[in-house]
PDB file of C-alpha atoms in Angstrom:
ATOM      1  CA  UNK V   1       5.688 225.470 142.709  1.00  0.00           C
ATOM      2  CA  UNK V   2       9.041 224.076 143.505  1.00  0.00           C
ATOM      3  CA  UNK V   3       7.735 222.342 146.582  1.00  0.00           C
ATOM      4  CA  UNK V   4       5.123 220.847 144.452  1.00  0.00           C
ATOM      5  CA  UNK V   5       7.707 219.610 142.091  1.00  0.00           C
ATOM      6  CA  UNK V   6      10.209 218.553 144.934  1.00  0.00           C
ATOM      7  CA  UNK V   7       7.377 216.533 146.547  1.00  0.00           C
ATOM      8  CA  UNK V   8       6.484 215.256 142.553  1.00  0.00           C
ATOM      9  CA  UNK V   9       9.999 213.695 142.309  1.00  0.00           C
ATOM     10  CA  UNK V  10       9.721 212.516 145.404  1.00  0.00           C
ATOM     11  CA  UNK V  11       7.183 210.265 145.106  1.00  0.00           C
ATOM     12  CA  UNK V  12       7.846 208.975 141.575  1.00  0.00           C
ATOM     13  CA  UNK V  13      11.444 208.398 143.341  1.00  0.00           C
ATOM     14  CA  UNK V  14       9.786 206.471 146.273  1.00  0.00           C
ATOM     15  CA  UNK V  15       7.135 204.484 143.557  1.00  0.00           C
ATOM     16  CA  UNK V  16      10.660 203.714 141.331  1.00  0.00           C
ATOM     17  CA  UNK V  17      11.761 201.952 144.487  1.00  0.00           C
ATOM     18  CA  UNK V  18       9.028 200.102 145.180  1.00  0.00           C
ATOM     19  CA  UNK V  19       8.334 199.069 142.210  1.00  0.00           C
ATOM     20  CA  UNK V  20      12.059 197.470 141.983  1.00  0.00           C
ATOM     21  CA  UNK V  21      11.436 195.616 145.315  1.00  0.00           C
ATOM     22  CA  UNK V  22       8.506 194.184 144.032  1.00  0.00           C
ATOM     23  CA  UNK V  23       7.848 190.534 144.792  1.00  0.00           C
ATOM     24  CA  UNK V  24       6.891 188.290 141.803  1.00  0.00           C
ATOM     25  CA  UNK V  25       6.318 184.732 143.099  1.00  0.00           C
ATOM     26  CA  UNK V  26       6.670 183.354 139.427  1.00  0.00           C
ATOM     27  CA  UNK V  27      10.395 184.623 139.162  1.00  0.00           C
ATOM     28  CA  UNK V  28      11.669 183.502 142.547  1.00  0.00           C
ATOM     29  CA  UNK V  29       9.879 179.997 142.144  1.00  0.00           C
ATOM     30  CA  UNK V  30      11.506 179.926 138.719  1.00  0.00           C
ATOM     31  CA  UNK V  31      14.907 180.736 140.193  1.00  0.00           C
ATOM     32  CA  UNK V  32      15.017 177.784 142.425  1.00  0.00           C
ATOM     33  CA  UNK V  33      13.292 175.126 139.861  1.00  0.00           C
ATOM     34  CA  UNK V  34      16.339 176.601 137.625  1.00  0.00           C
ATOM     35  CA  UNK V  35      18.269 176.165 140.803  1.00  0.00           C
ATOM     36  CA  UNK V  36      17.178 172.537 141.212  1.00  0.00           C
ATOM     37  CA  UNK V  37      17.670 171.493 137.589  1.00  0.00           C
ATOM     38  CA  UNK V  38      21.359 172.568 138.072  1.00  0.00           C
ATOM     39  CA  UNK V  39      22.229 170.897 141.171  1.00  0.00           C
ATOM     40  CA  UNK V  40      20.694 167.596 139.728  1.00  0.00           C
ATOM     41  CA  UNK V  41      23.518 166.259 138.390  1.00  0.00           C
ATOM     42  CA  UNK V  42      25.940 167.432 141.332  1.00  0.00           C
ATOM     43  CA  UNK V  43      23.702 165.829 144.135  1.00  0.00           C
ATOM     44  CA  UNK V  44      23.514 162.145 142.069  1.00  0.00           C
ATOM     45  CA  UNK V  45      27.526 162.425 141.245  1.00  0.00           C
ATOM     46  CA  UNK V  46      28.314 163.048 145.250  1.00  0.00           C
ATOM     47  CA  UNK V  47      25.775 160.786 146.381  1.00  0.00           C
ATOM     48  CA  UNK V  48      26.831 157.647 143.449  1.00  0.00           C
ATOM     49  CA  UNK V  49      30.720 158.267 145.165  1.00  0.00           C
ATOM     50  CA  UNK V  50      29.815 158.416 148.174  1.00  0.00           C
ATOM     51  CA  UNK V  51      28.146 155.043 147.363  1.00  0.00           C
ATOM     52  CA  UNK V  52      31.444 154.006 145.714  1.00  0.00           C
ATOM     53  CA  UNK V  53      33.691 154.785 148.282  1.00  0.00           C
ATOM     54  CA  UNK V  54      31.539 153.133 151.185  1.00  0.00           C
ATOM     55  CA  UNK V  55      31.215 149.763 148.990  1.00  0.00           C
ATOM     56  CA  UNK V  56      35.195 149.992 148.745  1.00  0.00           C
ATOM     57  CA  UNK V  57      35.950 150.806 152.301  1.00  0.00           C
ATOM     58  CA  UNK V  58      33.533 148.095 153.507  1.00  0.00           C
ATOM     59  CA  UNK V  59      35.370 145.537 151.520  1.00  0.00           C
ATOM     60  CA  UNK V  60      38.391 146.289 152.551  1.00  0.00           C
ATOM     61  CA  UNK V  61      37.426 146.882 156.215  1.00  0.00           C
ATOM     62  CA  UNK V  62      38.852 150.313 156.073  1.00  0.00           C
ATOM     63  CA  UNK V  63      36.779 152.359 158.743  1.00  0.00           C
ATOM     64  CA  UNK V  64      39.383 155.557 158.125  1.00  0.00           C
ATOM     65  CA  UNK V  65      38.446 155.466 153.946  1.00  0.00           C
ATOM     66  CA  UNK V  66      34.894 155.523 155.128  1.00  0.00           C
ATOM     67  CA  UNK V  67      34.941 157.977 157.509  1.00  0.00           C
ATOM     68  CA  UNK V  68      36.907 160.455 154.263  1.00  0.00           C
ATOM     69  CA  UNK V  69      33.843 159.544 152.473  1.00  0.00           C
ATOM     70  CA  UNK V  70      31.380 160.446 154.507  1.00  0.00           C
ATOM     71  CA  UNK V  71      33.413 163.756 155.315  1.00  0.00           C
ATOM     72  CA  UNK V  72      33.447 163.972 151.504  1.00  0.00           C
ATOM     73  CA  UNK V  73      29.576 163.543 150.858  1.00  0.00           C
ATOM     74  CA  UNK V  74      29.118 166.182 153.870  1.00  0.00           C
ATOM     75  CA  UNK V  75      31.034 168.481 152.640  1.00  0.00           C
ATOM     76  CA  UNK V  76      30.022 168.088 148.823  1.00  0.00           C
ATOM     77  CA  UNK V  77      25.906 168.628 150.379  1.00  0.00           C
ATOM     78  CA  UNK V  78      26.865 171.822 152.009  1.00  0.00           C
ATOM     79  CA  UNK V  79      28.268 173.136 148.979  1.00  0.00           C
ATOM     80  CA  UNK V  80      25.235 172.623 147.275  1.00  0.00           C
ATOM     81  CA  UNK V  81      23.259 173.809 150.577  1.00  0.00           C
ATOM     82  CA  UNK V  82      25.395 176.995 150.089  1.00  0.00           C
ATOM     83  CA  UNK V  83      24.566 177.483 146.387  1.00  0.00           C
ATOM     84  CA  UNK V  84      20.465 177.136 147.172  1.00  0.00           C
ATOM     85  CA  UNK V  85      21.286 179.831 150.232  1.00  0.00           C
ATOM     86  CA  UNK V  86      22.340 182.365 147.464  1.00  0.00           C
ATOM     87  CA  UNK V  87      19.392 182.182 145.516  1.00  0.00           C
ATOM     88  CA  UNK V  88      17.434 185.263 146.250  1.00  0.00           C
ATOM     89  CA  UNK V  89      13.875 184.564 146.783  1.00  0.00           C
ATOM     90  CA  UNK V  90      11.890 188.036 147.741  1.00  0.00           C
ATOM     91  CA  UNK V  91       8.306 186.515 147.549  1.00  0.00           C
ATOM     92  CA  UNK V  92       6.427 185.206 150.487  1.00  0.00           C
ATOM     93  CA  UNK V  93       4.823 182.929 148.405  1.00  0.00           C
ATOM     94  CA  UNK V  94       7.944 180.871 147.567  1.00  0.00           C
ATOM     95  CA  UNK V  95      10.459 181.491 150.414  1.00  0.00           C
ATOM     96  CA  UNK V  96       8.461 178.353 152.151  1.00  0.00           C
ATOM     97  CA  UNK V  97       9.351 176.537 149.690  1.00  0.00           C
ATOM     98  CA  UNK V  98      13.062 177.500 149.526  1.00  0.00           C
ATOM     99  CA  UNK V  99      12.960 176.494 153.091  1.00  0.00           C
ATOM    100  CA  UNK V 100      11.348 173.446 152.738  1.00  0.00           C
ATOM    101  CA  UNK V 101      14.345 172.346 150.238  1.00  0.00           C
ATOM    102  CA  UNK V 102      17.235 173.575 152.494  1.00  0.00           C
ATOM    103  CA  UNK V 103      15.287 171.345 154.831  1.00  0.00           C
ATOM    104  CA  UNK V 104      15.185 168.353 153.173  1.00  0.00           C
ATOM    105  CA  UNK V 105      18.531 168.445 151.918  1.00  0.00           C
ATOM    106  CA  UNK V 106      20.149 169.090 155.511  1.00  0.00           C
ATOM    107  CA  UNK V 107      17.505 165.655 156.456  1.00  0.00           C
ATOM    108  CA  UNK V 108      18.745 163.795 153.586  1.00  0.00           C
ATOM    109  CA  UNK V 109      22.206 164.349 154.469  1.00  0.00           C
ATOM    110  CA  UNK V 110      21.866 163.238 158.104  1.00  0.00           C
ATOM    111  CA  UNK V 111      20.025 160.076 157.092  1.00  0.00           C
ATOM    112  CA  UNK V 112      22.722 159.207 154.245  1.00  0.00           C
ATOM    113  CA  UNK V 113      25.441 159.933 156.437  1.00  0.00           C
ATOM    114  CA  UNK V 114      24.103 157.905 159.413  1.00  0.00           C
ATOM    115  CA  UNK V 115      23.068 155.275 156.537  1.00  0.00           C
ATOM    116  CA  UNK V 116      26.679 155.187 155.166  1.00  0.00           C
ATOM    117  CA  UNK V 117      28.298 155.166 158.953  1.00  0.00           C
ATOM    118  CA  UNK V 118      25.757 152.034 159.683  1.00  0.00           C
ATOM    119  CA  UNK V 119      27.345 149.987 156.233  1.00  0.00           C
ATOM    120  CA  UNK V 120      31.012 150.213 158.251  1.00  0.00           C
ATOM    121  CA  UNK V 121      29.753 149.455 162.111  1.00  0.00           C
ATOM    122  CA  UNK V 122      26.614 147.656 162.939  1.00  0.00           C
ATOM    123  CA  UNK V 123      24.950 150.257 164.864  1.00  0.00           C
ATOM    124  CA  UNK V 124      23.119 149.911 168.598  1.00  0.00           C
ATOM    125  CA  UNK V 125      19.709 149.033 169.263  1.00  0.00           C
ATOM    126  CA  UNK V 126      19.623 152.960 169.953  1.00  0.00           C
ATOM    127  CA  UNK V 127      21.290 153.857 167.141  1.00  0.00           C
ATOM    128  CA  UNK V 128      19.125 152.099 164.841  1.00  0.00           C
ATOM    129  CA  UNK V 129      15.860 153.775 166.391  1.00  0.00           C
ATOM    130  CA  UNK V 130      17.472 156.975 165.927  1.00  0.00           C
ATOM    131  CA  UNK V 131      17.977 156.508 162.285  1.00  0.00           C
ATOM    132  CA  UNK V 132      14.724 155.110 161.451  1.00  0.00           C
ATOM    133  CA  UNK V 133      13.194 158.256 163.172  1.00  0.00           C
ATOM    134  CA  UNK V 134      15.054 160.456 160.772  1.00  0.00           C
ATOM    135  CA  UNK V 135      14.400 158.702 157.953  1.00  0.00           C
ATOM    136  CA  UNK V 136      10.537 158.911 159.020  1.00  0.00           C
ATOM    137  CA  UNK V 137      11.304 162.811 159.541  1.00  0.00           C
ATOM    138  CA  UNK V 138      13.055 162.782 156.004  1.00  0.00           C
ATOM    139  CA  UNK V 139       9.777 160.787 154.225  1.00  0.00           C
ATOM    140  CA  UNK V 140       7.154 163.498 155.979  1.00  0.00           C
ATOM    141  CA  UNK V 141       9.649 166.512 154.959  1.00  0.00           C
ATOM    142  CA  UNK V 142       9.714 165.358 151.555  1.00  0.00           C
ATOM    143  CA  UNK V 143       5.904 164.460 151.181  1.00  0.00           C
ATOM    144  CA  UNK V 144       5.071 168.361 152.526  1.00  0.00           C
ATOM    145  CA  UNK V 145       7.901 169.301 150.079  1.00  0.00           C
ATOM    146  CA  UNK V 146       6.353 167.483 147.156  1.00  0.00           C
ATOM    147  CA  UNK V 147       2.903 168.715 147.668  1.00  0.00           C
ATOM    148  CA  UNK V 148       4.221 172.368 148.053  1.00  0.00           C
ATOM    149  CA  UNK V 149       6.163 171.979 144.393  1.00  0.00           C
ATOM    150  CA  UNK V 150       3.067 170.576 143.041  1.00  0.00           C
ATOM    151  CA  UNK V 151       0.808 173.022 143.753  1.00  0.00           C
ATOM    152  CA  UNK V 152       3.315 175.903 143.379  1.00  0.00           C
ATOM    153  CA  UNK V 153       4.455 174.004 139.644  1.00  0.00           C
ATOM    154  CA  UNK V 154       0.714 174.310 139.312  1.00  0.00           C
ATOM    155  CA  UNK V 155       0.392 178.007 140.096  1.00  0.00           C
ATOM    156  CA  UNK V 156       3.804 178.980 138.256  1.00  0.00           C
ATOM    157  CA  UNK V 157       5.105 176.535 136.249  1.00  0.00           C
ATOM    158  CA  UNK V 158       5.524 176.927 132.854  1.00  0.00           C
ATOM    159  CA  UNK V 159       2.229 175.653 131.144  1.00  0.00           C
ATOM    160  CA  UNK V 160       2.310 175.002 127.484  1.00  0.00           C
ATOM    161  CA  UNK V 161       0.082 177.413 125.600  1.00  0.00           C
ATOM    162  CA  UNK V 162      -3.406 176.730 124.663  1.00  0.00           C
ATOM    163  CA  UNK V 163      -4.470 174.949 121.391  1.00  0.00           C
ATOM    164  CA  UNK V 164      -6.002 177.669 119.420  1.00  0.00           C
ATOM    165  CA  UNK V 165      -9.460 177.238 118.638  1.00  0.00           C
TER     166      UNK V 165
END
């Protein structure tokens, strides 16, 4: 009887645990649109002075200022690279899609800092191919990035209720 019982606990012990590691999809894909919506307003405001401070530094022919700038921005995007990183996402389902968004932000911020570094110095022939291969890399990342948000939006996003009937 007390093995009976010992095994009993036992298994409503193990079924507690995997009940708490249980993936749900529709939490983890709301954590990172929740995720998204907060980093909104960081992203434009480091992206709008990095804008700034390249204008200024171009006008003034100050190849130092830009360089800060761009060191700025960089720094700034990892931050926010940092913050997505510590969203836990458990489900299979969405960790794709977290990866797909670390992806296009680390893209993004190799384009805008090779796009920013071209403003100051007129870049080689080279150069210029090399950039306009990222930014190709950066328009494909975001289209498979789009279409994954649409169809997981689709799946998990918040729909409005039905019209009763």
């Amino acid at each position: 009887m007390k093995n009976l019982l010992k095994m009993g606990a036992v298994a409503l012990f193990a079924l507690t645990l995997a009940a708490c590691n249980n993936e749900d999809p529709k939490a983890d894909y709301k954590k990172l649109v929740e995720w998204n919506q907060q980093q909104a307003e960081p992203q434009q405001k480091i992206v709008a002075e990095l804008q700034q401070n390249i204008a200024t530094a171009k006008a003034n022919a100050n190849a130092q200022a830009a360089d800060e700038a761009i060191k700025t921005y960089e720094a700034g995007t990892d931050a926010i690279i940092q913050s997505l990183d510590k969203v836990e996402v458990k489900s299979k389902e969405i960790a794709p899609f977290k990866a797909k968004t670390k992806d296009v932000l680390l893209r993004s911020k190799a384009v805008t800092s090779a796009g920013a570094k071209s403003a100051i110095a007129q870049p080689s022939p080279e150069e210029m191919q090399k950039i306009q291969g990222e930014v190709a890399d950066l328009q494909k990342a975001v289209k498979e990035f789009a279409e994954l948000g649409a169809e997981l939006d689709k799946k998990y996003g918040e729909q409005p209720a039905a019209a009763a009937k």
